[in-house]
Amino acid sequence: MELAGLGAYLLFFLNLVGIYAIMALGLNMQWGMTGQFNIGIAGFFAVGAYTTAILTTGPADGWLGGFDLPFLLGLAGSIIVCVPVAWVVGRITANLRTDYLAIATIGIAEIIRLFFLNEGWLSNGTRGIPGIQKPLDLGNGGYLLIVLAFVAITYLLVEVARRSPWGRVLRAIRDNEPATAAAGKDIARFRLEAFVVGSCIMALGGGLYAHFVGFVSPEAFRPLYGTFLVWVMLIAGGSGNNLGAMLGALVVWIIWSSTEVLADLVPTALIGSESAFRVFLIGVLLQVILVSRPQGLLPERRPPMPGERRRS
Amino acid sequence: MSLIHAEGLYAGYGGVDILRNTHLRVGADEIVVIVGPNGAGKSTAMKAMFGLVPVRAGTVTYRGEDITNRPPERMVTRGIAYVPQEANIFPSLSVLENLELGAYAIPGDMSPRLEKVFEIFPRLRERRHQQAGVMSGGERQMVAMGRALMVDPHLLMLDEPTAGLSPRLIDETIERIREVNQLGIGVLMVEQNARQALAVADRGYVLATGENRHEDSGPALLANPEVAEMFLGG
Amino acid sequence: MIEVIQLLINGILLGSILALGAVGATMIFGVLRFAHFAHGDFMAVGAYFALTVVTVFNLPVLAALPVAMAGTAALAVAIDQVVYKRIRRVQPVILLISSFATALVLRSAIQMIWGSSNQVYETGIQLPWRIGPLTLKPDHLLIFAAAAGLVLMVHLFLTRTRMGKAMRAMSDNMDLALITGIPADRVIMWTWAIGGALAAAAGVLLGMDTRLHPVMGWTLLLPIFAATILGGIGRPYGAILGGLVIGCAMELSTLIIPGSYKPAVAFAIMVLTLIFRPQGIIKGAV
Ligand SMILES: Nc1ncnc2c1ncn2[C@@H]1O[C@H](COP(=O)(O)OP(=O)(O)O)[C@@H](O)[C@H]1O
Ligand SMILES: [Mg+2]
């Protein structure tokens, strides 16, 4: 690959890293901080992506659209639409723990995907919505700056939240729910808040994704890309640690991209399908990480309690 | 010679010691009762002896053999049976299946043991095809004890076998435990109903905050004014 | 009315396949305390194992069924020994993620070995029987009979054998099972073997009914979980009933809503069960 091609690839690559870093941060708020096992990320990702696609595109041909709103309003729409969706999902799953919550959320995400797949008047069905523009006619380089700005904002937001009294309550819920309830905290409210905030961050990621690739269709929100990769990132990076979540996004995308190189090296006759081979590799890699280093690259470091000195 | 002997036990959960220098002994054929306030570490002491809670320091000796921190299945094959305080039956299995599983780790024909359990608890024979989870509290306690007896144990450890039972059933359960003991099985039990339990006990221990407070014969403990005031409601 | 009966027949057919998958999933859930997300892909693997036997040895599908079941059982035990066993002591959630990874690995392995396109066991169209206005394919009777036979065998295993009782005991009360001296590791191995074998059977029967495709199992995973949850976790009989209910509900729902929402019906039932009756439909003790 010549240098220009490499540079272009790098820009493309970093955009995706940034978008996935945002989603990993959203998941970290739910799982890393609160212990909510959401594997319906793809659902919120899709809500965010479709909302901005509908709001910001020009005349639609048979689906809902033609609002032609600016980029930032589209993203704001992604988040605003996600609030009631996440709130309802959070409410109905309020009493479910780990496995049950996992099954329920993946079910809901699939319902959302089926909804976008089948309600052609809204989403143009399988054909998807094309023509989603980047703001200010930016290229991938300019857009990367926007994405990075959002990554920075999201990071600051979740990091502040993590260190705040609110974040401490979330962690207390995660580590010892009965004791936290006994201390008089409204567990259900804190849980729901964390769930909604985390989901809205995922929707923001979905919105940025839609403008980056310029096209949304239900295919993109299958559990592999929408949910699984994000989980791999968070677990690999270190759940509970926001820097870890972002590092995980980078590392996993590097690995994901290098599986492409690896797949190129192995004769196709041997592996049948290149994409299958890549998925195979990432699956095996994840197993290796889980078996050998389940705490991730950057394990959680708790912020000190008020008045507590950090032990060195 | 003592059947089981725990000496200087330190054990607890997640690095916090609940037991501190606890010692307990059961002689062959003895009934030994542990009493003490809630949270004293009575259940923890039993679990530590049975290998369910790691022992950090101290030893558990059973018939002259060091069994400290052995896994529970090794305890069972050596003839120690344990009935936990809660969740001590398999609720969706029948009475008979509960008993059969009690003998899982013990090789050989189990029908003589089953017969023995049915002799002690005739009620279980009548209801052997009943699903255990839907039975009354007293019957469930019988299933739990019956399950433990299927091990054909030398030592039976019971954690609060009369908890939640009516006064009549408490007396009956204690009587059954005495019968079991008369078959030559050593019994170590934790009891909240200290009066009835100590009345049949050869010896008793009073445990508080994980430490031994008193140790004496059952009647002597009952007569001890300090013990009476602390645990027997004056 | 005729339409309803026809849909019910289809529903019972789908339901028997779901039931086979759900019995294994519920035992794994009960004994190991985690939702095994690769269960659907075990189904697919089993279906493809059978395909190989059918094409290489030119055998009828039902003859290939035991081979596929044994192969998938061995695979399930091997995956447990190599991967799950090592992370069982960490966090249940890590196990769950790991099973998700297993699902992807199996699915992509199928694509690499057998290709991504649709395949069938036997080419050529079976003439359906017409019973009045109803249609029934001969294969459907075979599928139903095979499913019923397997369910009966599972029942006998669970109620008549020591291992079967130990498995139910572990699913009932894990701590007490350990105290009783039930060998957890052996029970876990058997649970994987039986779960894997039943999943394979479900996959083969699904392949007979429709076609083989790498994601055939994954698409049925959520209906299978729905059946598991509806029947109550760790309750094999509940899972069978749950499978039949979900299967019929999915088919009957096409009377009211577009067929493309069929999977959503299963999820919706599941979510409602989780919210209102998390212990399942069958009233159990405790
Ligand atoms: N699984 C556990 N994890 C942590 N602490 C426990 C656990 N079980 C008991 N404890 C604590 O150990 C202490 C002793 O408990 P226990 O032995 O059950 O008391 P007792 O049976 O005498 O009422 C209590 O303070 C209790 O809170
Ligand atoms: Mg106790």
Coordinates of N, CA and C in Angstrom, one line a residue, chain A residues 94-286:
Chain A
A94 N -36.2 -3.4 34.8 CA -35.6 -2.9 36.0 C -35.2 -3.9 37.0
N95 N -36.0 -5.0 37.1 CA -35.8 -6.0 38.2 C -34.9 -7.2 37.7
L96 N -34.4 -7.1 36.5 CA -33.7 -8.3 35.9 C -32.2 -8.2 36.2
R97 N -31.7 -9.3 36.5 CA -30.2 -9.3 36.8 C -29.5 -10.1 35.7
T98 N -28.2 -9.7 35.6 CA -27.3 -10.3 34.7 C -27.9 -11.1 33.5
D99 N -27.9 -12.4 33.6 CA -28.3 -13.2 32.5 C -29.7 -12.8 31.9
Y100 N -30.6 -12.6 32.8 CA -31.9 -12.3 32.4 C -32.0 -10.9 31.7
L101 N -31.2 -10.0 32.3 CA -31.1 -8.7 31.6 C -30.5 -8.8 30.3
A102 N -29.5 -9.7 30.2 CA -28.8 -9.9 28.9 C -29.8 -10.4 27.9
I103 N -30.5 -11.4 28.2 CA -31.4 -12.0 27.3 C -32.5 -11.0 26.9
A104 N -33.0 -10.3 27.9 CA -34.1 -9.3 27.6 C -33.5 -8.2 26.6
T105 N -32.3 -7.7 26.9 CA -31.8 -6.6 26.1 C -31.5 -7.1 24.7
I106 N -31.0 -8.3 24.6 CA -30.6 -8.7 23.2 C -32.0 -8.9 22.4
G107 N -33.0 -9.4 23.2 CA -34.3 -9.6 22.5 C -34.8 -8.2 22.1
I108 N -34.7 -7.2 22.9 CA -35.3 -5.9 22.6 C -34.5 -5.3 21.4
A109 N -33.2 -5.5 21.4 CA -32.4 -5.0 20.3 C -32.8 -5.7 19.0
E110 N -33.1 -6.9 19.0 CA -33.5 -7.6 17.8 C -34.9 -7.1 17.4
I111 N -35.8 -6.8 18.4 CA -37.1 -6.3 18.0 C -36.9 -4.9 17.3
I112 N -36.0 -4.1 17.8 CA -35.7 -2.8 17.2 C -35.2 -3.0 15.8
R113 N -34.3 -4.0 15.6 CA -33.8 -4.2 14.3 C -34.9 -4.7 13.3
L114 N -35.7 -5.6 13.8 CA -36.8 -6.1 13.0 C -37.8 -4.9 12.6
F115 N -37.9 -4.0 13.6 CA -38.8 -2.9 13.3 C -38.2 -2.0 12.2
F116 N -37.0 -1.7 12.2 CA -36.4 -0.9 11.1 C -36.4 -1.7 9.8
L117 N -36.3 -3.0 9.9 CA -36.3 -3.9 8.8 C -37.6 -3.9 8.1
N118 N -38.7 -3.9 8.9 CA -40.0 -4.1 8.4 C -40.8 -2.9 8.1
E119 N -40.5 -1.8 8.8 CA -41.3 -0.6 8.7 C -40.7 0.3 7.6
G120 N -41.0 -0.1 6.4 CA -40.4 0.6 5.2 C -40.7 2.0 5.1
W121 N -42.0 2.4 5.6 CA -42.4 3.8 5.5 C -41.5 4.7 6.3
L122 N -40.9 4.1 7.3 CA -40.0 4.9 8.2 C -38.6 4.8 7.8
S123 N -38.1 3.6 7.5 CA -36.7 3.4 7.4 C -36.2 2.8 6.0
N124 N -37.2 2.7 5.1 CA -36.9 2.1 3.8 C -36.4 0.7 3.9
G125 N -36.8 0.0 4.9 CA -36.6 -1.5 5.0 C -35.1 -1.9 4.8
T126 N -35.0 -3.0 4.1 CA -33.7 -3.6 3.8 C -32.8 -2.7 3.0
R127 N -33.4 -1.8 2.2 CA -32.6 -1.0 1.3 C -31.9 0.1 2.1
G128 N -32.4 0.5 3.2 CA -31.7 1.4 4.1 C -31.9 2.9 3.6
I129 N -31.3 3.8 4.4 CA -31.4 5.2 4.0 C -30.0 5.7 3.5
P130 N -29.9 6.1 2.3 CA -28.6 6.6 1.8 C -28.5 8.1 1.9
G131 N -27.4 8.7 1.5 CA -27.2 10.1 1.4 C -27.1 10.9 2.7
I132 N -26.6 10.3 3.7 CA -26.4 11.0 4.9 C -25.1 11.8 4.8
Q133 N -25.1 13.1 5.0 CA -23.9 13.9 4.7 C -23.1 14.1 6.0
K134 N -21.8 14.3 5.7 CA -21.0 14.8 6.8 C -21.2 16.3 6.9
P135 N -21.0 17.0 8.1 CA -21.3 18.4 8.1 C -20.2 19.2 7.4
L136 N -20.6 20.4 6.9 CA -19.6 21.3 6.2 C -18.9 20.7 5.1
D137 N -19.4 19.6 4.4 CA -18.7 18.9 3.4 C -17.3 18.5 3.8
L138 N -17.2 18.1 5.0 CA -15.9 17.6 5.5 C -15.6 16.3 4.9
G139 N -14.3 16.0 4.8 CA -13.8 14.7 4.4 C -13.6 13.9 5.7
N140 N -13.0 12.7 5.5 CA -12.7 11.9 6.7 C -11.8 12.6 7.7
G141 N -10.9 13.4 7.2 CA -9.9 14.0 8.1 C -10.6 15.0 9.0
G142 N -11.4 15.9 8.3 CA -12.1 16.9 9.1 C -13.1 16.2 10.1
Y143 N -13.8 15.2 9.6 CA -14.8 14.6 10.4 C -14.1 13.9 11.6
L144 N -12.9 13.4 11.4 CA -12.2 12.8 12.5 C -12.1 13.8 13.7
L145 N -11.8 15.1 13.3 CA -11.7 16.1 14.4 C -13.0 16.2 15.2
I146 N -14.1 16.2 14.4 CA -15.4 16.2 15.1 C -15.6 15.0 16.0
V147 N -15.3 13.8 15.5 CA -15.5 12.6 16.2 C -14.6 12.7 17.5
L148 N -13.3 13.1 17.3 CA -12.5 13.2 18.5 C -13.0 14.1 19.5
A149 N -13.5 15.3 19.0 CA -14.1 16.2 20.0 C -15.2 15.5 20.8
F150 N -16.1 14.8 20.1 CA -17.1 14.1 20.8 C -16.6 13.0 21.8
V151 N -15.5 12.4 21.4 CA -14.9 11.4 22.3 C -14.4 12.1 23.5
A152 N -13.8 13.3 23.3 CA -13.2 14.0 24.5 C -14.4 14.4 25.4
I153 N -15.4 15.0 24.8 CA -16.6 15.4 25.6 C -17.2 14.3 26.4
T154 N -17.4 13.1 25.7 CA -18.0 12.0 26.3 C -17.1 11.5 27.5
Y155 N -15.8 11.4 27.2 CA -14.9 10.9 28.2 C -14.9 11.8 29.4
L156 N -14.9 13.1 29.2 CA -14.9 14.0 30.4 C -16.2 13.8 31.1
L157 N -17.3 13.7 30.4 CA -18.6 13.6 31.0 C -18.6 12.3 31.9
V158 N -18.2 11.2 31.3 CA -18.4 9.9 32.1 C -17.3 9.9 33.2
E159 N -16.2 10.5 33.0 CA -15.2 10.5 34.0 C -15.6 11.4 35.2
V160 N -16.2 12.5 34.9 CA -16.7 13.4 36.0 C -17.8 12.6 36.7
A161 N -18.7 12.0 35.9 CA -19.8 11.2 36.5 C -19.2 10.1 37.4
R162 N -18.2 9.5 37.0 CA -17.6 8.3 37.7 C -17.1 8.8 39.1
R163 N -16.5 10.0 39.1 CA -15.9 10.4 40.3 C -16.9 11.2 41.2
S164 N -18.0 11.4 40.7 CA -19.0 12.2 41.5 C -19.7 11.3 42.5
P165 N -20.4 11.9 43.4 CA -21.2 11.1 44.4 C -22.1 10.1 43.7
W166 N -22.7 10.6 42.5 CA -23.6 9.8 41.8 C -22.9 8.5 41.3
G167 N -21.7 8.6 40.8 CA -20.9 7.5 40.3 C -20.6 6.5 41.5
R168 N -20.3 7.1 42.6 CA -20.0 6.3 43.8 C -21.2 5.4 44.2
V169 N -22.4 6.0 44.1 CA -23.6 5.2 44.4 C -23.7 4.1 43.4
L170 N -23.5 4.4 42.1 CA -23.6 3.3 41.1 C -22.7 2.2 41.4
R171 N -21.4 2.5 41.8 CA -20.5 1.5 42.1 C -20.9 0.7 43.3
A172 N -21.5 1.4 44.3 CA -21.9 0.7 45.5 C -23.1 -0.2 45.1
I173 N -23.9 0.2 44.2 CA -25.0 -0.7 43.8 C -24.4 -2.0 43.1
R174 N -23.4 -1.7 42.3 CA -22.8 -2.8 41.6 C -22.2 -3.8 42.6
D175 N -21.5 -3.3 43.6 CA -20.7 -4.2 44.4 C -21.5 -4.8 45.5
N176 N -22.5 -4.0 46.0 CA -23.3 -4.6 47.1 C -24.6 -3.9 47.2
E177 N -25.6 -4.5 46.4 CA -26.8 -3.8 46.3 C -27.6 -3.8 47.6
P178 N -27.7 -4.9 48.3 CA -28.5 -4.8 49.5 C -28.0 -3.7 50.5
A179 N -26.7 -3.6 50.6 CA -26.2 -2.6 51.6 C -26.5 -1.2 51.1
T180 N -26.4 -1.0 49.8 CA -26.7 0.3 49.2 C -28.2 0.7 49.4
A181 N -29.1 -0.3 49.2 CA -30.5 -0.1 49.5 C -30.7 0.2 51.0
A182 N -30.0 -0.5 51.8 CA -30.1 -0.3 53.3 C -29.7 1.1 53.6
A183 N -28.7 1.6 52.9 CA -28.3 3.0 53.2 C -29.3 4.0 52.7
G184 N -30.4 3.6 52.2 CA -31.5 4.5 51.8 C -31.4 5.1 50.4
K185 N -30.6 4.4 49.6 CA -30.5 4.9 48.2 C -31.7 4.3 47.4
D186 N -32.2 5.1 46.5 CA -33.2 4.7 45.6 C -32.6 3.9 44.4
I187 N -32.3 2.6 44.6 CA -31.6 1.8 43.7 C -32.2 1.9 42.3
A188 N -33.5 1.7 42.2 CA -34.1 1.7 40.9 C -33.9 2.9 40.1
R189 N -33.9 4.1 40.8 CA -33.7 5.4 40.1 C -32.3 5.5 39.6
F190 N -31.3 5.2 40.4 CA -29.9 5.3 40.0 C -29.7 4.3 38.8
R191 N -30.2 3.1 38.9 CA -30.0 2.2 37.8 C -30.5 2.7 36.5
L192 N -31.8 3.2 36.6 CA -32.5 3.7 35.4 C -31.7 4.8 34.8
E193 N -31.2 5.7 35.7 CA -30.5 6.9 35.2 C -29.2 6.4 34.4
A194 N -28.5 5.5 35.1 CA -27.3 5.0 34.4 C -27.6 4.4 33.1
F195 N -28.7 3.6 33.1 CA -29.0 2.9 31.9 C -29.4 3.9 30.7
V196 N -30.2 4.9 31.1 CA -30.6 5.9 30.1 C -29.4 6.7 29.6
V197 N -28.5 7.1 30.5 CA -27.4 7.9 30.1 C -26.5 7.1 29.2
G198 N -26.2 5.9 29.6 CA -25.3 5.0 28.9 C -25.9 4.7 27.5
S199 N -27.2 4.5 27.4 CA -27.8 4.2 26.1 C -27.8 5.4 25.2
C200 N -27.9 6.6 25.8 CA -27.9 7.8 25.0 C -26.5 8.0 24.4
I201 N -25.5 7.7 25.2 CA -24.1 7.7 24.6 C -24.0 6.8 23.5
M202 N -24.6 5.6 23.6 CA -24.5 4.7 22.4 C -25.3 5.3 21.2
A203 N -26.4 5.9 21.5 CA -27.1 6.5 20.4 C -26.3 7.6 19.7
L204 N -25.5 8.4 20.5 CA -24.7 9.4 20.0 C -23.6 8.7 19.0
G205 N -23.1 7.6 19.5 CA -22.2 6.8 18.6 C -22.9 6.4 17.3
G206 N -24.1 6.0 17.4 CA -24.9 5.6 16.2 C -25.0 6.8 15.3
G207 N -25.3 8.0 15.8 CA -25.5 9.1 15.0 C -24.2 9.5 14.3
L208 N -23.1 9.5 15.0 CA -21.8 9.8 14.4 C -21.5 8.8 13.3
Y209 N -21.8 7.5 13.6 CA -21.6 6.4 12.6 C -22.3 6.7 11.3
A210 N -23.6 7.1 11.5 CA -24.4 7.3 10.3 C -23.8 8.3 9.4
H211 N -23.4 9.4 10.0 CA -22.8 10.5 9.2 C -21.5 10.1 8.6
F212 N -20.8 9.2 9.3 CA -19.5 8.8 8.8 C -19.6 7.9 7.6
V213 N -20.5 6.9 7.7 CA -20.6 6.0 6.5 C -21.6 6.4 5.5
G214 N -22.4 7.4 5.9 CA -23.3 8.0 4.9 C -24.5 7.2 4.5
F215 N -24.7 6.0 5.2 CA -25.8 5.1 4.8 C -26.1 4.2 6.0
V216 N -27.4 4.1 6.3 CA -27.7 3.1 7.3 C -28.7 2.0 6.8
S217 N -28.5 0.8 7.2 CA -29.4 -0.3 6.9 C -29.4 -1.3 8.0
P218 N -30.4 -2.1 8.2 CA -30.5 -3.0 9.3 C -29.3 -3.9 9.5
E219 N -28.6 -4.2 8.4 CA -27.5 -5.1 8.4 C -26.4 -4.6 9.4
A220 N -26.2 -3.3 9.5 CA -25.2 -2.8 10.4 C -25.5 -3.0 11.8
F221 N -26.7 -3.3 12.2 CA -27.1 -3.4 13.6 C -27.3 -4.8 14.0
R222 N -26.6 -5.7 13.3 CA -26.6 -7.1 13.8 C -25.8 -7.2 15.1
P223 N -26.0 -8.2 15.9 CA -25.3 -8.2 17.2 C -23.8 -8.2 17.0
L224 N -23.2 -8.7 15.9 CA -21.8 -8.8 15.8 C -21.2 -7.4 15.9
Y225 N -21.5 -6.5 14.9 CA -20.9 -5.2 14.9 C -21.5 -4.3 16.0
G226 N -22.8 -4.4 16.2 CA -23.4 -3.4 17.0 C -23.1 -3.7 18.5
T227 N -23.0 -4.9 18.9 CA -23.0 -5.2 20.3 C -21.7 -5.9 20.7
F228 N -21.4 -6.9 20.0 CA -20.3 -7.8 20.4 C -18.9 -7.1 20.4
L229 N -18.6 -6.4 19.3 CA -17.3 -5.7 19.3 C -17.2 -4.7 20.4
V230 N -18.3 -4.1 20.8 CA -18.2 -3.1 21.9 C -17.9 -3.8 23.2
W231 N -18.5 -4.9 23.4 CA -18.2 -5.7 24.6 C -16.7 -6.2 24.6
V232 N -16.3 -6.6 23.5 CA -14.9 -7.1 23.4 C -14.0 -5.9 23.8
M233 N -14.3 -4.8 23.3 CA -13.5 -3.6 23.5 C -13.4 -3.3 25.0
L234 N -14.6 -3.3 25.6 CA -14.6 -2.9 27.1 C -13.9 -4.0 27.9
I235 N -14.2 -5.2 27.6 CA -13.6 -6.3 28.4 C -12.0 -6.3 28.2
A236 N -11.6 -6.1 26.9 CA -10.2 -6.2 26.6 C -9.5 -5.0 27.3
G237 N -10.2 -3.8 27.2 CA -9.6 -2.6 27.7 C -9.6 -2.6 29.2
G238 N -10.6 -3.1 29.8 CA -10.7 -3.1 31.3 C -12.0 -2.4 31.7
S239 N -12.9 -3.2 32.1 CA -14.2 -2.6 32.4 C -14.1 -1.9 33.7
G240 N -14.8 -0.8 33.8 CA -14.8 0.1 35.0 C -13.8 1.2 34.8
N241 N -12.9 1.1 33.8 CA -11.9 2.1 33.6 C -12.2 2.8 32.2
N242 N -12.4 4.1 32.3 CA -12.8 4.8 31.1 C -11.7 4.9 30.0
L243 N -10.5 5.1 30.5 CA -9.4 5.1 29.6 C -9.2 3.7 29.0
G244 N -9.4 2.7 29.8 CA -9.4 1.3 29.3 C -10.4 1.1 28.2
A245 N -11.6 1.6 28.4 CA -12.6 1.4 27.4 C -12.2 2.0 26.1
M246 N -11.5 3.2 26.1 CA -11.1 3.8 24.8 C -9.9 3.1 24.3
L247 N -9.0 2.7 25.2 CA -7.8 1.9 24.7 C -8.3 0.6 24.0
G248 N -9.3 0.0 24.7 CA -9.9 -1.3 24.1 C -10.4 -1.0 22.7
A249 N -11.1 0.1 22.5 CA -11.6 0.4 21.1 C -10.5 0.4 20.1
L250 N -9.4 1.1 20.5 CA -8.2 1.2 19.6 C -7.6 -0.2 19.3
V251 N -7.4 -0.9 20.4 CA -6.7 -2.2 20.3 C -7.5 -3.2 19.5
V252 N -8.8 -3.2 19.8 CA -9.6 -4.2 19.1 C -9.8 -3.8 17.6
W253 N -9.8 -2.5 17.3 CA -9.9 -2.2 15.9 C -8.6 -2.5 15.2
I254 N -7.5 -2.3 15.9 CA -6.2 -2.7 15.3 C -6.2 -4.2 15.0
I255 N -6.6 -4.9 16.0 CA -6.7 -6.4 15.8 C -7.6 -6.7 14.7
W256 N -8.8 -6.1 14.7 CA -9.8 -6.4 13.7 C -9.3 -6.1 12.3
S257 N -8.5 -5.0 12.2 CA -8.0 -4.6 10.9 C -6.9 -5.6 10.5
S258 N -6.1 -6.0 11.5 CA -5.0 -6.9 11.1 C -5.5 -8.3 10.8
T259 N -6.7 -8.6 11.3 CA -7.2 -9.9 10.8 C -7.4 -9.9 9.3
E260 N -7.7 -8.6 8.8 CA -7.9 -8.5 7.4 C -6.6 -8.8 6.6
V261 N -5.5 -8.3 7.2 CA -4.2 -8.5 6.6 C -3.9 -10.0 6.6
L262 N -4.2 -10.6 7.8 CA -3.9 -12.0 8.0 C -4.7 -12.9 7.0
A263 N -6.0 -12.4 6.9 CA -6.9 -13.2 6.0 C -6.4 -13.1 4.6
D264 N -5.8 -12.0 4.2 CA -5.2 -11.8 2.9 C -4.1 -12.8 2.7
L265 N -3.3 -13.0 3.7 CA -2.1 -13.9 3.6 C -2.5 -15.3 3.4
V266 N -3.5 -15.8 4.1 CA -3.9 -17.2 4.0 C -4.7 -17.4 2.7
P267 N -4.4 -18.5 2.0 CA -5.1 -18.7 0.7 C -6.6 -18.9 1.0
T268 N -7.4 -18.2 0.1 CA -8.8 -18.3 0.3 C -9.3 -19.7 0.3
A269 N -8.7 -20.6 -0.5 CA -9.1 -21.9 -0.6 C -9.1 -22.6 0.7
L270 N -8.2 -22.2 1.6 CA -8.1 -22.8 2.9 C -9.1 -22.3 3.9
I271 N -9.5 -21.1 3.7 CA -10.4 -20.5 4.7 C -11.8 -20.3 4.2
G272 N -12.1 -20.6 2.9 CA -13.4 -20.4 2.4 C -13.8 -19.0 2.3
S273 N -14.1 -18.4 3.4 CA -14.6 -17.0 3.3 C -13.7 -16.1 4.2
E274 N -13.3 -15.0 3.6 CA -12.4 -14.1 4.3 C -13.1 -13.5 5.6
S275 N -14.3 -13.1 5.4 CA -14.9 -12.4 6.5 C -15.2 -13.4 7.6
A276 N -15.5 -14.6 7.3 CA -15.7 -15.7 8.3 C -14.4 -15.9 9.0
F277 N -13.4 -15.9 8.3 CA -12.1 -16.2 8.9 C -11.7 -15.0 9.9
R278 N -12.1 -13.8 9.6 CA -11.8 -12.7 10.5 C -12.6 -12.8 11.8
V279 N -13.9 -13.2 11.6 CA -14.7 -13.3 12.8 C -14.2 -14.5 13.6
F280 N -13.8 -15.5 13.0 CA -13.2 -16.7 13.7 C -12.0 -16.2 14.5
L281 N -11.1 -15.5 13.9 CA -9.9 -15.0 14.6 C -10.3 -14.1 15.8
I282 N -11.2 -13.2 15.6 CA -11.5 -12.3 16.7 C -12.2 -13.1 17.8
G283 N -13.0 -14.1 17.5 CA -13.6 -14.9 18.5 C -12.6 -15.7 19.3
V284 N -11.6 -16.3 18.6 CA -10.6 -17.0 19.3 C -9.8 -16.1 20.2
L285 N -9.5 -14.9 19.6 CA -8.7 -14.0 20.4 C -9.4 -13.6 21.7
L286 N -10.7 -13.4 21.6 CA -11.4 -13.0 22.8 C -11.4 -14.1 23.8

